[in-house]
GROMACS .gro file of C-alpha atoms in nm:
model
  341
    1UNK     CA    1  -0.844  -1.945   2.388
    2UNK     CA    2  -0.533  -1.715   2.410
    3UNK     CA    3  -0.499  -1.487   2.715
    4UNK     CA    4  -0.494  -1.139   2.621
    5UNK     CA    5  -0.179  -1.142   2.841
    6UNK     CA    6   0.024  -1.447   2.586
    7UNK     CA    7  -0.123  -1.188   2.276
    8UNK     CA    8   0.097  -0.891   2.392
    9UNK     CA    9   0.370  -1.106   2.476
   10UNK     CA   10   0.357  -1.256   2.106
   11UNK     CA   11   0.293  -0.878   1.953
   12UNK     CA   12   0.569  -0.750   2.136
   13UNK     CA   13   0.790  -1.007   1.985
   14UNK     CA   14   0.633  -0.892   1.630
   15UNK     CA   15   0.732  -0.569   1.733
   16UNK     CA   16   1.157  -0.634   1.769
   17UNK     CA   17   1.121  -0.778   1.426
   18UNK     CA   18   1.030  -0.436   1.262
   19UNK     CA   19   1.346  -0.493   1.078
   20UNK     CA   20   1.379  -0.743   0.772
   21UNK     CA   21   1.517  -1.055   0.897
   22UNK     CA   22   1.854  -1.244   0.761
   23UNK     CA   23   1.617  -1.583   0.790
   24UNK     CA   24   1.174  -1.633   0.721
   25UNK     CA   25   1.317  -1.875   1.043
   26UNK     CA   26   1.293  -1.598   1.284
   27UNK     CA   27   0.948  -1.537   1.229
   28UNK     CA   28   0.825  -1.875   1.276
   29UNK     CA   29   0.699  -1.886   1.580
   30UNK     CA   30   0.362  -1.781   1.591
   31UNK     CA   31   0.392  -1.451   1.508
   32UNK     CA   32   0.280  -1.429   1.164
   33UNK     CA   33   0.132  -1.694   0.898
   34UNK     CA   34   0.332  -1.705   0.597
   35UNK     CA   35   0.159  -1.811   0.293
   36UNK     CA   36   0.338  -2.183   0.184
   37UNK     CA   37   0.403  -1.958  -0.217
   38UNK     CA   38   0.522  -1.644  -0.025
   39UNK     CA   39   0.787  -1.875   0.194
   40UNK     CA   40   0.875  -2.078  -0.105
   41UNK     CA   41   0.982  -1.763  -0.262
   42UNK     CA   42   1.127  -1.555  -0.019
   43UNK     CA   43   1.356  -1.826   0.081
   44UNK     CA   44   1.465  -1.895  -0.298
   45UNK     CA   45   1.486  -1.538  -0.431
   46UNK     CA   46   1.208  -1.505  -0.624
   47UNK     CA   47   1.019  -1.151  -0.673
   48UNK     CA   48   0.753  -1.104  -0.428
   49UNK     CA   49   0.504  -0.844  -0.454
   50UNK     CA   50   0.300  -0.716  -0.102
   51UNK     CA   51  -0.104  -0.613  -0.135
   52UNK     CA   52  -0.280  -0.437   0.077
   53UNK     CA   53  -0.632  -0.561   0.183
   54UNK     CA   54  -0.817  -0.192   0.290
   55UNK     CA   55  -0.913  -0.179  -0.073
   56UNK     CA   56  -1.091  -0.488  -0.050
   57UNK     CA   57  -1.282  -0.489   0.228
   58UNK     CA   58  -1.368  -0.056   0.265
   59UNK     CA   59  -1.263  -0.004  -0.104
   60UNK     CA   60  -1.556  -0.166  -0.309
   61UNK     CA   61  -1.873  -0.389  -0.240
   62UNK     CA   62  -1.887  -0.819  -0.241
   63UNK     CA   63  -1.848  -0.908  -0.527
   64UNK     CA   64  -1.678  -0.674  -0.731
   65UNK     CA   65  -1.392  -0.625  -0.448
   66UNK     CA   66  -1.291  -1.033  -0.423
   67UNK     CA   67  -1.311  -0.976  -0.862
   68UNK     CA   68  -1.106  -0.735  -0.824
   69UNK     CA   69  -0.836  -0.920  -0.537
   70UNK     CA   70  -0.818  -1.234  -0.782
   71UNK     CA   71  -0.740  -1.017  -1.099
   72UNK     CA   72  -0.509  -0.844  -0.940
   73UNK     CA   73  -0.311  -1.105  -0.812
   74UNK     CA   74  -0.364  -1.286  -1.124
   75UNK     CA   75  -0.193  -0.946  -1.275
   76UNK     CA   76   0.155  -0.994  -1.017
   77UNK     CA   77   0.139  -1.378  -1.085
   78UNK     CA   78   0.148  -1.308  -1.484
   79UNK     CA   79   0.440  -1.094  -1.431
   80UNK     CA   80   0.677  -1.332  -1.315
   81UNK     CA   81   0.640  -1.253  -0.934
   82UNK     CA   82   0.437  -1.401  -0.613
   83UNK     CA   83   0.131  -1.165  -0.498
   84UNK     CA   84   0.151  -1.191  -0.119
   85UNK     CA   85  -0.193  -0.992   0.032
   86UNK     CA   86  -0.183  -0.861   0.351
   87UNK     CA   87  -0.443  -0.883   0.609
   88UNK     CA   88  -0.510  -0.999   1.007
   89UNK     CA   89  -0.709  -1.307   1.064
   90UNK     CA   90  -0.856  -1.393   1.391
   91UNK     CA   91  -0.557  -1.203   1.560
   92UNK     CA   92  -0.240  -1.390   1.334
   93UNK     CA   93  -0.049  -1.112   1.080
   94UNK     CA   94  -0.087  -1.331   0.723
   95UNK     CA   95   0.147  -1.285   0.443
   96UNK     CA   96  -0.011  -1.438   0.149
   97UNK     CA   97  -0.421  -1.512   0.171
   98UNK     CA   98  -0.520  -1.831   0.025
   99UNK     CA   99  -0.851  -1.813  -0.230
  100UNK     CA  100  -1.087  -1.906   0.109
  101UNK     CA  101  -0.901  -1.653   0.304
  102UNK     CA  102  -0.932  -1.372   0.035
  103UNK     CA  103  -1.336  -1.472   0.003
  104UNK     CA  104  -1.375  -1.424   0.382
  105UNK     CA  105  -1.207  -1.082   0.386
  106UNK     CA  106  -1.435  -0.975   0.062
  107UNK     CA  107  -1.752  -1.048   0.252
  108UNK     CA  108  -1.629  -0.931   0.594
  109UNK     CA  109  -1.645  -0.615   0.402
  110UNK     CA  110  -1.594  -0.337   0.665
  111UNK     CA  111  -1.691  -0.558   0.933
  112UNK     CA  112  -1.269  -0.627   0.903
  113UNK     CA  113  -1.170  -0.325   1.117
  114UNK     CA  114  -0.941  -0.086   0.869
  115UNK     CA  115  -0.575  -0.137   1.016
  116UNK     CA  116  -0.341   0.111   1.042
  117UNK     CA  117   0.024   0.114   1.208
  118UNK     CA  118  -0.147   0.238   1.510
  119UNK     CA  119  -0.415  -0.048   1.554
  120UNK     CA  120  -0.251  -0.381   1.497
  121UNK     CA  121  -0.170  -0.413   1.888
  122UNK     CA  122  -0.511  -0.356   1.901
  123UNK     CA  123  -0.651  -0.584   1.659
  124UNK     CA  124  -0.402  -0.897   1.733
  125UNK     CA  125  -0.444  -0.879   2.084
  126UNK     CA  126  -0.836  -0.923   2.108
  127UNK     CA  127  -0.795  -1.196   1.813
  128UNK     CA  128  -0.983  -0.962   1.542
  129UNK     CA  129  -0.971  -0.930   1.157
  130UNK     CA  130  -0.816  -0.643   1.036
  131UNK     CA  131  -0.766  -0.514   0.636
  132UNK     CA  132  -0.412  -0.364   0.646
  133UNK     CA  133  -0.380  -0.020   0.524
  134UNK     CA  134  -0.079   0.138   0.363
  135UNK     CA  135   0.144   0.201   0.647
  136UNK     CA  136   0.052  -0.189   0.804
  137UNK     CA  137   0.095  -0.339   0.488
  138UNK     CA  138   0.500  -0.190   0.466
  139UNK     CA  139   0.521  -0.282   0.855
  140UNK     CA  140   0.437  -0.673   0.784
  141UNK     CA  141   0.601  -0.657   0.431
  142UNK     CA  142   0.948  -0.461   0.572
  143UNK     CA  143   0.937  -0.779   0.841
  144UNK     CA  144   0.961  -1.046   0.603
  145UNK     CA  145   1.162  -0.895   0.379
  146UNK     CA  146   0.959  -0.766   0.076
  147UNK     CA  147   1.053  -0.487  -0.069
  148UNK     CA  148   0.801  -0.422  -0.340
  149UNK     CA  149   0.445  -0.279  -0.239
  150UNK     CA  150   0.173  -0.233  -0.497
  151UNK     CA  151  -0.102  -0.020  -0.332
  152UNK     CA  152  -0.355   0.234  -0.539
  153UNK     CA  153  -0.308   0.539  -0.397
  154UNK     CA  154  -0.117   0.611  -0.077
  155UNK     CA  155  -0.299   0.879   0.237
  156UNK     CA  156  -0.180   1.238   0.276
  157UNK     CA  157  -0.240   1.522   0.423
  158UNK     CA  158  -0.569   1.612   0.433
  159UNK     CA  159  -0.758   1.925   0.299
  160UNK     CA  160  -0.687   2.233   0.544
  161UNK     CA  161  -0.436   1.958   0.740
  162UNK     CA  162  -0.263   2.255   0.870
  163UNK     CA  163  -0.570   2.370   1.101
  164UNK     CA  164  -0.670   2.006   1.159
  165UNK     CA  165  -0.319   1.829   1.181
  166UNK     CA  166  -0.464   1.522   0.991
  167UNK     CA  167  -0.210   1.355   0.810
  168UNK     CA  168  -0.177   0.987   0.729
  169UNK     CA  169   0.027   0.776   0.885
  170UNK     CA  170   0.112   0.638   0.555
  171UNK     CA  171   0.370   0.941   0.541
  172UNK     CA  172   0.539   0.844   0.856
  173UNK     CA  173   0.614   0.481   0.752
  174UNK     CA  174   0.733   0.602   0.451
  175UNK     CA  175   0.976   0.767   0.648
  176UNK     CA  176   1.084   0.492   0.876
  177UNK     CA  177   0.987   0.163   0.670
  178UNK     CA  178   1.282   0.082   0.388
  179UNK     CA  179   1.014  -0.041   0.141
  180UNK     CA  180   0.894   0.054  -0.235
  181UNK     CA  181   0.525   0.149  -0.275
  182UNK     CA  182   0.380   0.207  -0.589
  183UNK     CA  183   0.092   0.404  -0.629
  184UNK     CA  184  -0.085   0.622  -0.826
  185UNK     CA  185   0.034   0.889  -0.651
  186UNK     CA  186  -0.213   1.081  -0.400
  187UNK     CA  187  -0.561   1.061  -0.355
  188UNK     CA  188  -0.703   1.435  -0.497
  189UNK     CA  189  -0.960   1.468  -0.222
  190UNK     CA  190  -0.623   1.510  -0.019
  191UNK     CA  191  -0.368   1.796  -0.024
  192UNK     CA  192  -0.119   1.714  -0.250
  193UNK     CA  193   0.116   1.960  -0.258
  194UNK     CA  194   0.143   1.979   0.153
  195UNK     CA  195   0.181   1.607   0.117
  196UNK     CA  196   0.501   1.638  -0.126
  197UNK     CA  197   0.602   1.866   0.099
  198UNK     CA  198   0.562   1.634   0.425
  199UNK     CA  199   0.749   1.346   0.233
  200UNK     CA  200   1.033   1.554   0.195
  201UNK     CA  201   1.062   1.636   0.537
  202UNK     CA  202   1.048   1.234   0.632
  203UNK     CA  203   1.373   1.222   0.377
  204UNK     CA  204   1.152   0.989   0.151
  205UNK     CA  205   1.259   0.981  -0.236
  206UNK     CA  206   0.944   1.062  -0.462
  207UNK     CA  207   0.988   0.913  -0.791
  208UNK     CA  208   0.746   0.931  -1.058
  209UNK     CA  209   0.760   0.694  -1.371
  210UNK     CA  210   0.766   0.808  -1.726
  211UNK     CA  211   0.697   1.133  -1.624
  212UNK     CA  212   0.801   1.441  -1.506
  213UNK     CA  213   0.526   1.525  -1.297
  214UNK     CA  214   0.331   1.349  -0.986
  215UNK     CA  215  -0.011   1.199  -1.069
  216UNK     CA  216  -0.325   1.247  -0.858
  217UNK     CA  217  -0.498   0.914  -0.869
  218UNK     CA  218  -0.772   0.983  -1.090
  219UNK     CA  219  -0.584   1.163  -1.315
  220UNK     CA  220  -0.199   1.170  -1.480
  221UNK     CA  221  -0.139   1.560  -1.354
  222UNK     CA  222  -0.184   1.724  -1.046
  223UNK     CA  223   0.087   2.038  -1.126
  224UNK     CA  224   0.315   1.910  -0.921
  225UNK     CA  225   0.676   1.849  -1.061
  226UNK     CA  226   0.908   1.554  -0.859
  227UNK     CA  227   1.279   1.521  -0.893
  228UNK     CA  228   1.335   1.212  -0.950
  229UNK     CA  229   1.231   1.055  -1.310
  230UNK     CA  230   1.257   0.705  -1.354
  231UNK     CA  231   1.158   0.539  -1.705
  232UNK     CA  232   1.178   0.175  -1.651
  233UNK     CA  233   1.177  -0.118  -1.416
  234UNK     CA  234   1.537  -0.182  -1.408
  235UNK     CA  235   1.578   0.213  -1.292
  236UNK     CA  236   1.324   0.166  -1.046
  237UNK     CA  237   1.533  -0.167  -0.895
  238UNK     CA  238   1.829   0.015  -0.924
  239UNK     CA  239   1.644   0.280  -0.679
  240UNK     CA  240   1.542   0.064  -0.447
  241UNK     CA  241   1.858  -0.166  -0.443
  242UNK     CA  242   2.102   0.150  -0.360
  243UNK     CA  243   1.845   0.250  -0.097
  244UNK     CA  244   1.864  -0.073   0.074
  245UNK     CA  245   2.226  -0.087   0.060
  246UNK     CA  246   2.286   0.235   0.172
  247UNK     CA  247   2.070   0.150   0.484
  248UNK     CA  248   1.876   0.480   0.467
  249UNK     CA  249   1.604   0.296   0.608
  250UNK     CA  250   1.320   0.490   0.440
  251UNK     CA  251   1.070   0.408   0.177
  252UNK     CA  252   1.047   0.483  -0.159
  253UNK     CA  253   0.738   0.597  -0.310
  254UNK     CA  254   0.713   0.539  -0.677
  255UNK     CA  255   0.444   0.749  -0.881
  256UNK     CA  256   0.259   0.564  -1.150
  257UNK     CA  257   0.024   0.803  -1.369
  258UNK     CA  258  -0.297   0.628  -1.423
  259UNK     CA  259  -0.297   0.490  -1.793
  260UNK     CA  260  -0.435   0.783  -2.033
  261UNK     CA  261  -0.728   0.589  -2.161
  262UNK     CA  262  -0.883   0.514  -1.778
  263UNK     CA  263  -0.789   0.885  -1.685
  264UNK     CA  264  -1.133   1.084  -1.558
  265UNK     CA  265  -1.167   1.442  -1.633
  266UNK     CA  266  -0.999   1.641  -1.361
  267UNK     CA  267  -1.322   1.933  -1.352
  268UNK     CA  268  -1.566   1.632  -1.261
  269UNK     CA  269  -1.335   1.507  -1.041
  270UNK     CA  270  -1.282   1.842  -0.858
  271UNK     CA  271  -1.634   1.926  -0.834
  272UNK     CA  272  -1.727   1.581  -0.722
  273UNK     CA  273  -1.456   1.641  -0.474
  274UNK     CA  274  -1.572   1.985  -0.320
  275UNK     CA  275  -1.962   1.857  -0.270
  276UNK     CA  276  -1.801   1.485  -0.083
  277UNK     CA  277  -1.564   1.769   0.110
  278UNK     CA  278  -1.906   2.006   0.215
  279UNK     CA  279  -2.109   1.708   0.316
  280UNK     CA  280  -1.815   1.562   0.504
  281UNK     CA  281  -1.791   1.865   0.708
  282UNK     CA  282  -2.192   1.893   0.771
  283UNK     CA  283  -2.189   1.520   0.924
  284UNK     CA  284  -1.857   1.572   1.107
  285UNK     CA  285  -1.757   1.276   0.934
  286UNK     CA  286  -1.326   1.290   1.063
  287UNK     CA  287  -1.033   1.055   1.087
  288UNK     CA  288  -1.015   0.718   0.920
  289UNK     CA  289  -1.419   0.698   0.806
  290UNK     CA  290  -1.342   1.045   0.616
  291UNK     CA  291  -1.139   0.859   0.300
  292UNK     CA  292  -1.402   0.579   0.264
  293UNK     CA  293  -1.676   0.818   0.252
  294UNK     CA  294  -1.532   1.090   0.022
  295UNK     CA  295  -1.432   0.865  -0.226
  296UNK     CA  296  -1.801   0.664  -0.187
  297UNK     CA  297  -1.963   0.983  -0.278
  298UNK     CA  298  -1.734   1.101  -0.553
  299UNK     CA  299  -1.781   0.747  -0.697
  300UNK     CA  300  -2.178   0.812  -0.663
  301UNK     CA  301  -2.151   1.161  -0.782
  302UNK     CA  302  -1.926   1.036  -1.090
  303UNK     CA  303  -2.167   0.808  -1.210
  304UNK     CA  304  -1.895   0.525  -1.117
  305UNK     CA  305  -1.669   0.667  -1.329
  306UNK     CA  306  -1.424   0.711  -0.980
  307UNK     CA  307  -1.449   0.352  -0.934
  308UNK     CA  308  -1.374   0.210  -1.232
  309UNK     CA  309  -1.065   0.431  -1.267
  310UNK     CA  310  -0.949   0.315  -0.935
  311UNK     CA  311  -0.962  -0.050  -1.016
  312UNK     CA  312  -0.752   0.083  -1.343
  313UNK     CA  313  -0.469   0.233  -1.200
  314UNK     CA  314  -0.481  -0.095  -0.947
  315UNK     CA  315  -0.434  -0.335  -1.194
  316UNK     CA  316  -0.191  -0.107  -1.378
  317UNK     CA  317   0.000  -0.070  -1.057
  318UNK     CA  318   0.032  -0.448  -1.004
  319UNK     CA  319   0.163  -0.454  -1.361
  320UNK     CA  320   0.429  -0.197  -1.262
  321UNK     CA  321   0.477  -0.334  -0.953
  322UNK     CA  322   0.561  -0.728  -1.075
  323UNK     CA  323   0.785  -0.584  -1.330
  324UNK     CA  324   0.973  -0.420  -1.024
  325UNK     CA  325   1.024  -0.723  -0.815
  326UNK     CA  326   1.137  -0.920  -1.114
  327UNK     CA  327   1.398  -0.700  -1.211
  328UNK     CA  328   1.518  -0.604  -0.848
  329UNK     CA  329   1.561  -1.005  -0.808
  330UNK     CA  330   1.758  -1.050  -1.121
  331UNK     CA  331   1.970  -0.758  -0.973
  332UNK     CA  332   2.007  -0.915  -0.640
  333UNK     CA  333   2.087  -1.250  -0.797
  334UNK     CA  334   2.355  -1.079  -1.039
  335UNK     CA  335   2.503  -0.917  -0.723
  336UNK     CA  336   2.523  -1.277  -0.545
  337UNK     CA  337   2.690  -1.377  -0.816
  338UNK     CA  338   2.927  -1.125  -0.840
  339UNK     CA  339   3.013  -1.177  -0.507
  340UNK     CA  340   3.091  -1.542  -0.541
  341UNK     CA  341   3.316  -1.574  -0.820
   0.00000   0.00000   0.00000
């Protein structure tokens, strides 16, 4: 077994990779598990796409989450790029989960403790399984050098954040982590305007795709207008390409409205919302275990309707998401090109 003292040494040489590396060479040494697909692809080129795994073990129940996993990589793969799920296994960082290792995470369920930035010292030094969150998922996927993250909806700040100062740290790594995510905007059981707001101030470009206006997860609208309109995936490579060559070393978070015909009505949604909010508060139920729970009960006060719209925008995201990668390779490769002859 692994001391506890060789674990920190090994996370602490995780830790002075944070930034992409020129070679997949400098990360083989223990410190993560590249998928064989994921390394084939990084090393030629070819459009990768990073997963989280929260959604699959804390985001629906066995079976319908490892359903779910295999569409949606099926989705990425369809689209011309490499799906490359994120998740801690018995202590080792994997980039890529083979069909056993996606199984095991689906009925781990939330017995895989939900990772954040925050806990993967934690959870690699005592050897545990961990389901990367948003802000884990860009740490491990800035690393390797992916640049395209396909989430459902990133964290913000909370309901009344400015009493209880909780605010994801999905925000933060947006503001520190030069990688894409796209979402379907902000969960509406969170503040989204305060969270538009808190993005700005981490310098992180909000785009929002075919649309003028930033989505809220369940639905296309939440009132909130963005600057920044981009209409296709070559716009949304360009984007990310200038970012990365500008070394502004911030994320990009590009808004994806949830497709019209999976939209839920935003007065159910709302008044789902306030009851999940109320009970919430009467069970003290705080910090990480309040987004799994509010969204459990708006599902179950929605009739399902919740969940089924979240495993639409998902798939749609992946869709978006592929499409991204692709046409930020062909970009890159054009570039190379350019710069050869």
């Amino acid at each position: 077994m692994e001391s506890s003292s060789s674990a920190l040494s090994r996370l602490s040489n995780l830790h002075r990779h944070l930034h992409p590396p020129q070679s997949n060479s400098k990360i083989q040494e223990g410190l993560l598990k590249l998928s064989p697909e994921v390394t084939e692809a990084l090393s030629s080129g070819h459009p990768v796409v990073a997963l989280e795994s929260t959604i699959i073990s804390h985001g629906m129940p066995y079976p319908k989450n490892l359903k779910t996993a295999k569409e949606v990589e099926a989705i990425v793969r369809e689209n011309g790029a490499v799906p490359a799920t994120v998740a801690i296994l018995d202590g080792v960082p994997c980039i890529g989960l083979s069909t056993g290792e996606l199984e095991r995470l689906a009925t781990l369920g939330t017995k895989a403790q939900k990772t954040a930035r925050r806990d993967i010292a934690h959870v690699v030094a005592n050897r545990g399984n961990g389901a990367t969150t948003v802000s884990a998922t860009m740490f491990f996927a800035s690393m390797v050098g992916i640049h395209v993250f396909v989430t459902g909806g990133i964290g913000g700040v909370h309901r009344h954040g400015e009493q209880t100062m909780d605010i994801s740290s999905d925000l933060t790594e947006l503001g520190r982590t030069p990688v894409a995510v796209i979402s379907a905007g902000v969960k509406s059981i969170l503040d989204i305007p305060r969270t538009l707001e808190y993005l700005e101030t981490q310098g992180v470009c909000v785009a929002a795709y075919k649309t003028n206006e930033f989505p809220a997860f369940f639905t296309e609208r939440s009132g909130c207008k963005v600057h920044c309109h981009v209409d296709t995936p070559d716009d949304c490579a360009r984007l990310i390409d200038a970012n990365l060559k500008l070394k502004l070393g911030s994320g990009i978070l590009i808004a994806v409205p949830i497709p019209k015909e999976h939209s839920a009505s935003g007065g159910l949604i709302e008044s789902a919302i306030q009851i999940a909010l109320r009970e919430a508060r009467d069970k003290n139920i705080t910090g990480n275990a309040e987004t799994p729970f509010l969204l459990a009960k708006v599902n179950e006060l929605t009739g399902g309707a919740s969940l089924a719209s979240n495993i639409a925008l998902v798939k749609n995201n992946a869709l978006v998401g592929a499409k991204i990668a692709v046409a930020l390779a062909q970009l890159k490769e054009h570039s190379n090109r350019g710069d050869a002859e």
